[in-house]
PDB file of C-alpha atoms in Angstrom:
ATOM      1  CA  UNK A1287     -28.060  -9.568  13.072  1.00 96.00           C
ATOM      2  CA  UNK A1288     -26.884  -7.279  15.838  1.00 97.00           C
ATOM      3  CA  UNK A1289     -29.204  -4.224  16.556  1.00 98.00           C
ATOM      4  CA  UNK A1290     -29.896  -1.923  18.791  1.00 98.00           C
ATOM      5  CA  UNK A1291     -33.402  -0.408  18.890  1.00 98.00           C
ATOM      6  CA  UNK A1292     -34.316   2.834  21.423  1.00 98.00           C
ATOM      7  CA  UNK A1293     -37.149   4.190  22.748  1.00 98.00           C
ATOM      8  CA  UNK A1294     -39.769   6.295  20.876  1.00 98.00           C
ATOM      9  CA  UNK A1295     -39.474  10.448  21.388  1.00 98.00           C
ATOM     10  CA  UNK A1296     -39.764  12.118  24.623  1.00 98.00           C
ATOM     11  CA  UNK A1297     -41.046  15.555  25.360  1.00 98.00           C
ATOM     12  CA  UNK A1298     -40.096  17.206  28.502  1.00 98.00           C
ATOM     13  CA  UNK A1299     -40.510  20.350  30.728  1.00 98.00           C
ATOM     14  CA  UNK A1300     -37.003  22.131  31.314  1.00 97.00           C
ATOM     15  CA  UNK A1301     -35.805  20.892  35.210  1.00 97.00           C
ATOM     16  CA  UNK A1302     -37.603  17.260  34.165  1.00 98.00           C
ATOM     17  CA  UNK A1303     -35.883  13.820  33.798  1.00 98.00           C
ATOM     18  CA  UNK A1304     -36.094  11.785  30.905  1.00 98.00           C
ATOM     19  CA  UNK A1305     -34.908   8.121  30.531  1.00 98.00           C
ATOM     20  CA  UNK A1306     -34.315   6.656  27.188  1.00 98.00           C
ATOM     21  CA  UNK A1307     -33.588   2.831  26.975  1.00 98.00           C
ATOM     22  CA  UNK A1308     -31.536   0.693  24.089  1.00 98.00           C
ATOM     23  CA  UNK A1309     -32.678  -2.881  23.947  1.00 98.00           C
ATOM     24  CA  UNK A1310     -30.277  -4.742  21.742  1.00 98.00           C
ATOM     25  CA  UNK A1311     -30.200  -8.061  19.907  1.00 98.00           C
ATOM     26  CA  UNK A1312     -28.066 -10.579  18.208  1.00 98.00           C
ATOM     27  CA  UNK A1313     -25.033 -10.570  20.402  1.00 97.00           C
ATOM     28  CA  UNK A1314     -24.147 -11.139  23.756  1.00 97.00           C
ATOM     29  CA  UNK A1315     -25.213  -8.067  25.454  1.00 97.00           C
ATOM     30  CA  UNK A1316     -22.504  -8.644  28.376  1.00 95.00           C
ATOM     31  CA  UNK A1317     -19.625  -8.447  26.001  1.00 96.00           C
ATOM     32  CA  UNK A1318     -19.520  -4.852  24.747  1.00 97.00           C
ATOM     33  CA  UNK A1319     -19.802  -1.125  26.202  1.00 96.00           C
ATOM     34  CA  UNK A1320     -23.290   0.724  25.857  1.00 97.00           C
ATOM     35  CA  UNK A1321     -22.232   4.472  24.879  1.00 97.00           C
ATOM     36  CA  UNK A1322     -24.461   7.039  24.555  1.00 97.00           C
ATOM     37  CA  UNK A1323     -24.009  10.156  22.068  1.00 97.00           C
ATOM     38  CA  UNK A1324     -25.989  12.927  21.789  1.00 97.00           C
ATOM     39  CA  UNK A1325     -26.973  15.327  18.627  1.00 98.00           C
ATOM     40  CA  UNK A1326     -28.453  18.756  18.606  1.00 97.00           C
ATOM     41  CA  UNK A1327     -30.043  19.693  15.475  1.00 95.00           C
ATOM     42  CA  UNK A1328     -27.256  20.728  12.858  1.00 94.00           C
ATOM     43  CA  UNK A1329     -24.992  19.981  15.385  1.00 96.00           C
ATOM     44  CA  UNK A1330     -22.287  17.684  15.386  1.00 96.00           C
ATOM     45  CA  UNK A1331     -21.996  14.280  17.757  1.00 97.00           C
ATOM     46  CA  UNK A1332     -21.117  14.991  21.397  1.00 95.00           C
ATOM     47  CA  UNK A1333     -19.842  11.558  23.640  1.00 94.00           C
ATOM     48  CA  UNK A1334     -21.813  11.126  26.978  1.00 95.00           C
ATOM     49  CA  UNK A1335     -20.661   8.476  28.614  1.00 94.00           C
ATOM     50  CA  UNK A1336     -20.226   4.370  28.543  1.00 94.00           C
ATOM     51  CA  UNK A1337     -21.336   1.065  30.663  1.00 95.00           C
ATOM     52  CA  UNK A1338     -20.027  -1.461  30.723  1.00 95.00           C
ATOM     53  CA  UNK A1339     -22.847  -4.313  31.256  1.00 96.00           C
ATOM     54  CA  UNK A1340     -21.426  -7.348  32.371  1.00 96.00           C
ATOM     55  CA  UNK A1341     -20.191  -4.977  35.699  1.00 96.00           C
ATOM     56  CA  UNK A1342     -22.180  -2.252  35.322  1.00 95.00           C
ATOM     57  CA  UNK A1343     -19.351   0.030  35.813  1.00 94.00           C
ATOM     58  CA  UNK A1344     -19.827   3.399  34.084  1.00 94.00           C
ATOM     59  CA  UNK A1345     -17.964   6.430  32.855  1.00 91.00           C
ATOM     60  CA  UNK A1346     -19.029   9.858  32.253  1.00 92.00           C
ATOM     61  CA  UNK A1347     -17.862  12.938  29.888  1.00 90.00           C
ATOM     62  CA  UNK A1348     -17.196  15.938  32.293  1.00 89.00           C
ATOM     63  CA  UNK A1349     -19.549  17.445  31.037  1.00 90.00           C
ATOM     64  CA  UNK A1350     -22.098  15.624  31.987  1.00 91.00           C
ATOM     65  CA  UNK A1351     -21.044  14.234  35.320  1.00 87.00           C
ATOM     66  CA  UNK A1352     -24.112  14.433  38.066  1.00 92.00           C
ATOM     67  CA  UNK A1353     -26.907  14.977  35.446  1.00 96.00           C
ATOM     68  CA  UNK A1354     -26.692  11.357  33.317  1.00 97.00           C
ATOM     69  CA  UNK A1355     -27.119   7.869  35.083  1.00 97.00           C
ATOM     70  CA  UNK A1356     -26.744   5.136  32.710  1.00 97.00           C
ATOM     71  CA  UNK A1357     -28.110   1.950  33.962  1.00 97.00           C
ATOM     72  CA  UNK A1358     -28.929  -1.574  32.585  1.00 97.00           C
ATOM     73  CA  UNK A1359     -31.098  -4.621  32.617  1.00 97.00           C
ATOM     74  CA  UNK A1360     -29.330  -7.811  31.851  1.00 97.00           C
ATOM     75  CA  UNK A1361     -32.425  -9.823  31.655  1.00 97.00           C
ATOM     76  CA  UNK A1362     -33.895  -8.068  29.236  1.00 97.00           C
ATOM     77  CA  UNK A1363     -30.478  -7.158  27.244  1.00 98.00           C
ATOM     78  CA  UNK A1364     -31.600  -3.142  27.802  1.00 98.00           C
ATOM     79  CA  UNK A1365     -29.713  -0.045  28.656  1.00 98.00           C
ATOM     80  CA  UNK A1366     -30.866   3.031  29.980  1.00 98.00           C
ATOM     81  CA  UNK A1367     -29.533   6.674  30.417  1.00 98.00           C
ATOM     82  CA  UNK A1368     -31.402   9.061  32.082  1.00 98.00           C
ATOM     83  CA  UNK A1369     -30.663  12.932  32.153  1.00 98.00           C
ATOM     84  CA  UNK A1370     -31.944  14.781  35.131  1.00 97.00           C
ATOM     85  CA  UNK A1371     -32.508  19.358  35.356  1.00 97.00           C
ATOM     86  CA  UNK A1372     -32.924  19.422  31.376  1.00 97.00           C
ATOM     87  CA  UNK A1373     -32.265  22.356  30.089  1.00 97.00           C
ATOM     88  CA  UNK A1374     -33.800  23.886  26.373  1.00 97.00           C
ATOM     89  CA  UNK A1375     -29.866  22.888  25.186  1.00 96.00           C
ATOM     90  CA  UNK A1376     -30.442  19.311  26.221  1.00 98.00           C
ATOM     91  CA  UNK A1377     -33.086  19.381  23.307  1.00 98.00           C
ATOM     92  CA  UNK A1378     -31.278  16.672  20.727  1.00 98.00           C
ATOM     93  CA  UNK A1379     -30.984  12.942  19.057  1.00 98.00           C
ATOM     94  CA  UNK A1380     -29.484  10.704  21.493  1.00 98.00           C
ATOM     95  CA  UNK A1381     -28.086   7.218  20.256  1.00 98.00           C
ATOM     96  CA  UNK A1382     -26.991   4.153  22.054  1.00 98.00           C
ATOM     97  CA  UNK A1383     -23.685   2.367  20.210  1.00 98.00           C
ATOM     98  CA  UNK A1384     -22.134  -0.451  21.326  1.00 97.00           C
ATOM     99  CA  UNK A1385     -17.854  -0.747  21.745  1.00 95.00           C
ATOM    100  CA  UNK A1386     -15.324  -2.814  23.496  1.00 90.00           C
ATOM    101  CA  UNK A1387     -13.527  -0.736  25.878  1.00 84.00           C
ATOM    102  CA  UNK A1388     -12.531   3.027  25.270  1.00 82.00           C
ATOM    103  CA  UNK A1389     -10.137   2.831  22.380  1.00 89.00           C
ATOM    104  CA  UNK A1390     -12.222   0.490  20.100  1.00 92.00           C
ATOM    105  CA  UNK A1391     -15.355   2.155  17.485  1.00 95.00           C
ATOM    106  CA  UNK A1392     -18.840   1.980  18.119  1.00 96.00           C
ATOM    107  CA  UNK A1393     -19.456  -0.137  15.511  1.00 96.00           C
ATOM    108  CA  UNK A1394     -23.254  -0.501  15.985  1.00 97.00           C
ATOM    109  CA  UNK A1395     -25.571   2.213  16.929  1.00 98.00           C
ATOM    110  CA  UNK A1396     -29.400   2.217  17.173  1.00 98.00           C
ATOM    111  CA  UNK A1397     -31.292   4.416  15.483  1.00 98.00           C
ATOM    112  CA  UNK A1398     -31.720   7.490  18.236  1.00 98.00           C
ATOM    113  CA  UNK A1399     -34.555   9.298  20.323  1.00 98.00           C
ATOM    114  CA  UNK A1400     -35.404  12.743  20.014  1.00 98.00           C
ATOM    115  CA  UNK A1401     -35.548  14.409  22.876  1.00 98.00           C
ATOM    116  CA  UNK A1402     -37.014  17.870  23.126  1.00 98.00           C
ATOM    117  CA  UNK A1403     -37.237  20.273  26.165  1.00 98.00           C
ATOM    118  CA  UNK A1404     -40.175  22.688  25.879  1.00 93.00           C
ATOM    119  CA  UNK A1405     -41.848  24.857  28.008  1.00 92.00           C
TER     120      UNK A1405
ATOM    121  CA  UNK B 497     -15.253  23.923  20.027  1.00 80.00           C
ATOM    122  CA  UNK B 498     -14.545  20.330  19.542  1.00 88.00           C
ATOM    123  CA  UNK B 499     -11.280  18.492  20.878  1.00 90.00           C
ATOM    124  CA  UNK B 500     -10.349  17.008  17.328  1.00 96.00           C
ATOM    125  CA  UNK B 501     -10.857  19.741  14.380  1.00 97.00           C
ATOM    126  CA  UNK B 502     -11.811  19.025  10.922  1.00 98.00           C
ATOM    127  CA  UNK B 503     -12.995  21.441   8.239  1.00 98.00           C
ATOM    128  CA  UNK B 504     -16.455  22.185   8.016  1.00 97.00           C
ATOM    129  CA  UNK B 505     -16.820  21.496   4.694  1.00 97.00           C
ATOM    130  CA  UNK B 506     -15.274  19.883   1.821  1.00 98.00           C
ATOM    131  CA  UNK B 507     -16.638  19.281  -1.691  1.00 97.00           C
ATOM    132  CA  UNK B 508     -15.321  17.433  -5.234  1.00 97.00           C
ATOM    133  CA  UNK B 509     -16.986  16.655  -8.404  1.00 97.00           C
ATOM    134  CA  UNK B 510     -17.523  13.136  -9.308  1.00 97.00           C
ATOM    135  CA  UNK B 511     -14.793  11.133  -9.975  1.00 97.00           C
ATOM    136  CA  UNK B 512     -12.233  13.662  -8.196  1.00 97.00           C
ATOM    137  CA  UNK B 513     -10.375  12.497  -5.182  1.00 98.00           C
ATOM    138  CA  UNK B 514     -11.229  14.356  -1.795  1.00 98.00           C
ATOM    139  CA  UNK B 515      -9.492  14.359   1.751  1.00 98.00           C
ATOM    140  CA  UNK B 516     -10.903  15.262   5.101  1.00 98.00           C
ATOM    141  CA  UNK B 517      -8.352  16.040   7.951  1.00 98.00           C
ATOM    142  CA  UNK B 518      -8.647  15.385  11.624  1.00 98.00           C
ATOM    143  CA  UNK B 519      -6.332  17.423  13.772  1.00 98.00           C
ATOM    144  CA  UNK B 520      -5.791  16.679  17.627  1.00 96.00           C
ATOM    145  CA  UNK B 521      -3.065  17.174  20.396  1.00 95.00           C
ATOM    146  CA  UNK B 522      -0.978  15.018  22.496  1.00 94.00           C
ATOM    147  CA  UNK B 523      -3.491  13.795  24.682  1.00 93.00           C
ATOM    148  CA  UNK B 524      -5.280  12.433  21.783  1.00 95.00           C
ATOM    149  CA  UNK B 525      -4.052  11.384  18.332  1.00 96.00           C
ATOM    150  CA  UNK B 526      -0.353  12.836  19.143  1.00 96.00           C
ATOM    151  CA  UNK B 527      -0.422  10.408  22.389  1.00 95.00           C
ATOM    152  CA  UNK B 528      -0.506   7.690  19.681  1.00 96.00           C
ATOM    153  CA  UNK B 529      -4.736   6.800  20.299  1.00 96.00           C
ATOM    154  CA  UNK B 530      -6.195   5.174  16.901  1.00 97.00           C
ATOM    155  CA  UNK B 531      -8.362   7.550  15.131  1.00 98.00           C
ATOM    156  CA  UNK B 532     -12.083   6.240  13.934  1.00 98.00           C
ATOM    157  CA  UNK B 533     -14.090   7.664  11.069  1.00 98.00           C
ATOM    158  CA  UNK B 534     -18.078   7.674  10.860  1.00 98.00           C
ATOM    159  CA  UNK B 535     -20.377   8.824   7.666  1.00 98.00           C
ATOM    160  CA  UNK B 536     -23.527  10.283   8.526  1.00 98.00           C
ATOM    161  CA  UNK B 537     -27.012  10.896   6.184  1.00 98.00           C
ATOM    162  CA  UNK B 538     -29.236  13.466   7.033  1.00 96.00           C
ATOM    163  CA  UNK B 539     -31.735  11.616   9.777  1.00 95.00           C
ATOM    164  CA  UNK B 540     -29.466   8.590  10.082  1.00 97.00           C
ATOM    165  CA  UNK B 541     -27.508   7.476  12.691  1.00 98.00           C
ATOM    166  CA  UNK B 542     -23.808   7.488  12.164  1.00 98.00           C
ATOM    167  CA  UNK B 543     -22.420   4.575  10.380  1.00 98.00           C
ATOM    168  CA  UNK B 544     -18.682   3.207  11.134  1.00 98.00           C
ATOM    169  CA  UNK B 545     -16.538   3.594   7.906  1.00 98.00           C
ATOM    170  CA  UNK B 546     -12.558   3.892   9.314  1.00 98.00           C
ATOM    171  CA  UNK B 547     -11.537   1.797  12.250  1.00 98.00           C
ATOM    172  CA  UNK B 548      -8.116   1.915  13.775  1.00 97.00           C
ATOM    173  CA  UNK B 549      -6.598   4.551  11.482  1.00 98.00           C
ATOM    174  CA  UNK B 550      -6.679   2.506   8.243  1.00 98.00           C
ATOM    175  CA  UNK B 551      -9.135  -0.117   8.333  1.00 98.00           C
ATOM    176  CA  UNK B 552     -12.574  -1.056   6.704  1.00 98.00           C
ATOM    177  CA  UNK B 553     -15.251  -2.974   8.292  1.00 96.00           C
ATOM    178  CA  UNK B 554     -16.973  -5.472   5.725  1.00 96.00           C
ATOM    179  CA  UNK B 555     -18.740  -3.979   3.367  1.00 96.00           C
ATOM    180  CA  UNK B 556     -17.346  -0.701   3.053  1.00 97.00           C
ATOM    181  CA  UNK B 557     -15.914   0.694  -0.680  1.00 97.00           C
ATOM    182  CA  UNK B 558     -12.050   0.202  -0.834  1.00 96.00           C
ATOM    183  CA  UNK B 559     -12.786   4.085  -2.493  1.00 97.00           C
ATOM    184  CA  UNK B 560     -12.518   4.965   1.112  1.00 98.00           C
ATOM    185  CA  UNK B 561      -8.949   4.905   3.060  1.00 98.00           C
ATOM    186  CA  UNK B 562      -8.077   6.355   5.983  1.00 98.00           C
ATOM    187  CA  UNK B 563      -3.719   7.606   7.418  1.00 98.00           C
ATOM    188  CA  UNK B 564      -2.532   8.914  10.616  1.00 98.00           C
ATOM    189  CA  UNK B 565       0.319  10.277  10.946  1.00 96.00           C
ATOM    190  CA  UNK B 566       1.500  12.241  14.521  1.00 96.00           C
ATOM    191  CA  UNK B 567      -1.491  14.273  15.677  1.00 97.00           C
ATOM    192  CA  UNK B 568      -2.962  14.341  11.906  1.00 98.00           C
ATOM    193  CA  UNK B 569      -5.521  11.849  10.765  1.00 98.00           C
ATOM    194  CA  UNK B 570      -6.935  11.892   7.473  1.00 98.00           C
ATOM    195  CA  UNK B 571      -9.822  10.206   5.397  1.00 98.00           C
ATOM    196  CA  UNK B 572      -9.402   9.754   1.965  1.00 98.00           C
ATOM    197  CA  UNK B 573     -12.327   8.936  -0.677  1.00 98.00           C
ATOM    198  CA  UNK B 574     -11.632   8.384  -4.120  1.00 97.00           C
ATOM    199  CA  UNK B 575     -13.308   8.269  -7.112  1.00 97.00           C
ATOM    200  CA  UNK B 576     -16.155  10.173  -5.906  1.00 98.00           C
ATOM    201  CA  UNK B 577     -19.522   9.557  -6.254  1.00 97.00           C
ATOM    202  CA  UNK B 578     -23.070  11.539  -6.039  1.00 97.00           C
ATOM    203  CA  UNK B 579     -24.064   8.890  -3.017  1.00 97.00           C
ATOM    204  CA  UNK B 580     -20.948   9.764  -0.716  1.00 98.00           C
ATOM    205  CA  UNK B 581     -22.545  13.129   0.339  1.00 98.00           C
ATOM    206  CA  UNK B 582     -22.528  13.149   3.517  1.00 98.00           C
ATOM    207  CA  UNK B 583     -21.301  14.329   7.026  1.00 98.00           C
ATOM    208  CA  UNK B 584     -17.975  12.717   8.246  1.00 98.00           C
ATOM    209  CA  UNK B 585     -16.620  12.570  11.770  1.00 98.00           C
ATOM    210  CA  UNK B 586     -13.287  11.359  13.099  1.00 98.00           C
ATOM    211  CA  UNK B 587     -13.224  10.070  16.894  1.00 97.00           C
ATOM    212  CA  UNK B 588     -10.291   9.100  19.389  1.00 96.00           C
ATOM    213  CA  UNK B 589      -9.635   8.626  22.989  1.00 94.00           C
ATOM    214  CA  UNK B 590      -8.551  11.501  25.108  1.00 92.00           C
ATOM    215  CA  UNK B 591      -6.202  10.843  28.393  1.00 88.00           C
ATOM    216  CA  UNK B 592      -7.216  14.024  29.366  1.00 85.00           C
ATOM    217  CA  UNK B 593     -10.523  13.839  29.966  1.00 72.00           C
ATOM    218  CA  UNK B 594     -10.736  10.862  32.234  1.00 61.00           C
ATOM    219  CA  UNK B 595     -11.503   8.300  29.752  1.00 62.00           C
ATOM    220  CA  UNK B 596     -13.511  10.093  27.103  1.00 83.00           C
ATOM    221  CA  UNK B 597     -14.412   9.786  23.451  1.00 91.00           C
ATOM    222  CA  UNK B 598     -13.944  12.729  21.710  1.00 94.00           C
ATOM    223  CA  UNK B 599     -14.943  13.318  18.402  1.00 95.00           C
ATOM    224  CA  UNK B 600     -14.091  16.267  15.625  1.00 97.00           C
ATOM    225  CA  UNK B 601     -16.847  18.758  14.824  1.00 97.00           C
ATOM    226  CA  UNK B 602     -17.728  16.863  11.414  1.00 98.00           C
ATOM    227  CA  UNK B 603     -17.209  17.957   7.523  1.00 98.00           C
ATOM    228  CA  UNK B 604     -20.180  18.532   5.227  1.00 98.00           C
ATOM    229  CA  UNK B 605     -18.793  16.101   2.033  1.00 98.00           C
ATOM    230  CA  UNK B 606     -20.558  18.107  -1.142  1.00 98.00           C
ATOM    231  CA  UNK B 607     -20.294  16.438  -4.471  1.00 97.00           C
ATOM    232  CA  UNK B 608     -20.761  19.506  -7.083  1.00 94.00           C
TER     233      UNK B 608
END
């Protein structure tokens, strides 16, 4: 069955990095998008950005542009994002959900990482 | 403030019929993008319930239904039941933010 399983919690300094990684499972991890959304507590869901895989192309929210990298490793069926000059607001759930191209759901997502920025 | 807007809350007593709207613009929804619809339990991840405006993936109550009509989306749950509380989000596409998701600011579902 298709899953997607993260990386355990992370607790960071604000100005730190933190990289959180998705390995997933029972599909072909080339043939969909890798999106990352994020959730602060009580907060609604917030889009990040996508990757595509197979090219490793990627697309970013504005928002976001110059502090996320999302990477991958194909041998290992894993994708990464990584969030660089955290800030206390950066403090949230972040999941990994697969989707084929930008118009189509995320129809799986794994299970998120809490992320918390602390001083 | 979230590109698509839904209500914050909504609630219904068992049995009752509820809707949740989705309102977005012409660089979303109006533009003609398909809508999405996700539940979400308290410590879960979001689940897909409403793909492509008006369809369910496998496994998903027929209680649940989902219209677009213009810039409107809605998400309809009939027959309600204790089990559907839950927080609801609609999602599009956005041509006006360089290829983003967007999603609406989510409705509380309370069954009194």
């Amino acid at each position: 069955q298709v899953q997607l399983v993260q990386s355990g919690p992370e607790v960071r300094k604000p100005g730190a990095s933190v990289k959180v990684s998705c390995k997933a499972s029972g599909y072909t991890f080339s043939t969909y998008d890798i999106n990352w959304v994020r959730q602060a507590t009580g907060q609604g869901l917030e889009w990040m950005g996508w990757m595509n895989p197979k090219s490793g192309n990627t697309g970013y929210g504005k928002k976001f542009q110059g502090r996320v990298t999302l990477t991958r490793n194909t041998t290992i069926n894993t994708a990464y994002l990584e969030l660089s000059s955290l800030r206390f607001d950066d403090t949230a759930v972040y999941y990994c959900a697969r989707g084929r191209g930008w118009l189509e759901p995320t129809d799986y997502w794994g299970q998120g990482t809490r992320v918390t920025v602390f001083s | 403030q979230s590109v698509l807007t839904q209500p914050p809350s909504v609630s219904g007593a068992p049995g009752q019929r509820v809707t949740i709207s989705c309102t977005g613009s012409s660089s979303n929804l109006g533009a003609g993008y398909d809508v999405h619809w996700y539940q979400q339990f308290p410590g879960t991840a979001p689940k897909l319930l409403i793909f492509r405006n008006t369809n369910r993936p496998s496994g998903v109550p027929d209680r649940f239904s989902g219209s677009k009509s213009g810039a409107s989306a809605s998400l309809a749950i009939t027959g309600l039941q204790a089990e559907d509380e839950a927080d609801y989000y609609c999602q599009s596409y956005d041509d006006r933010l360089s290829g983003s998701r967007v999603f609406g600011g989510g409705t509380k579902l309370t069954v009194l």
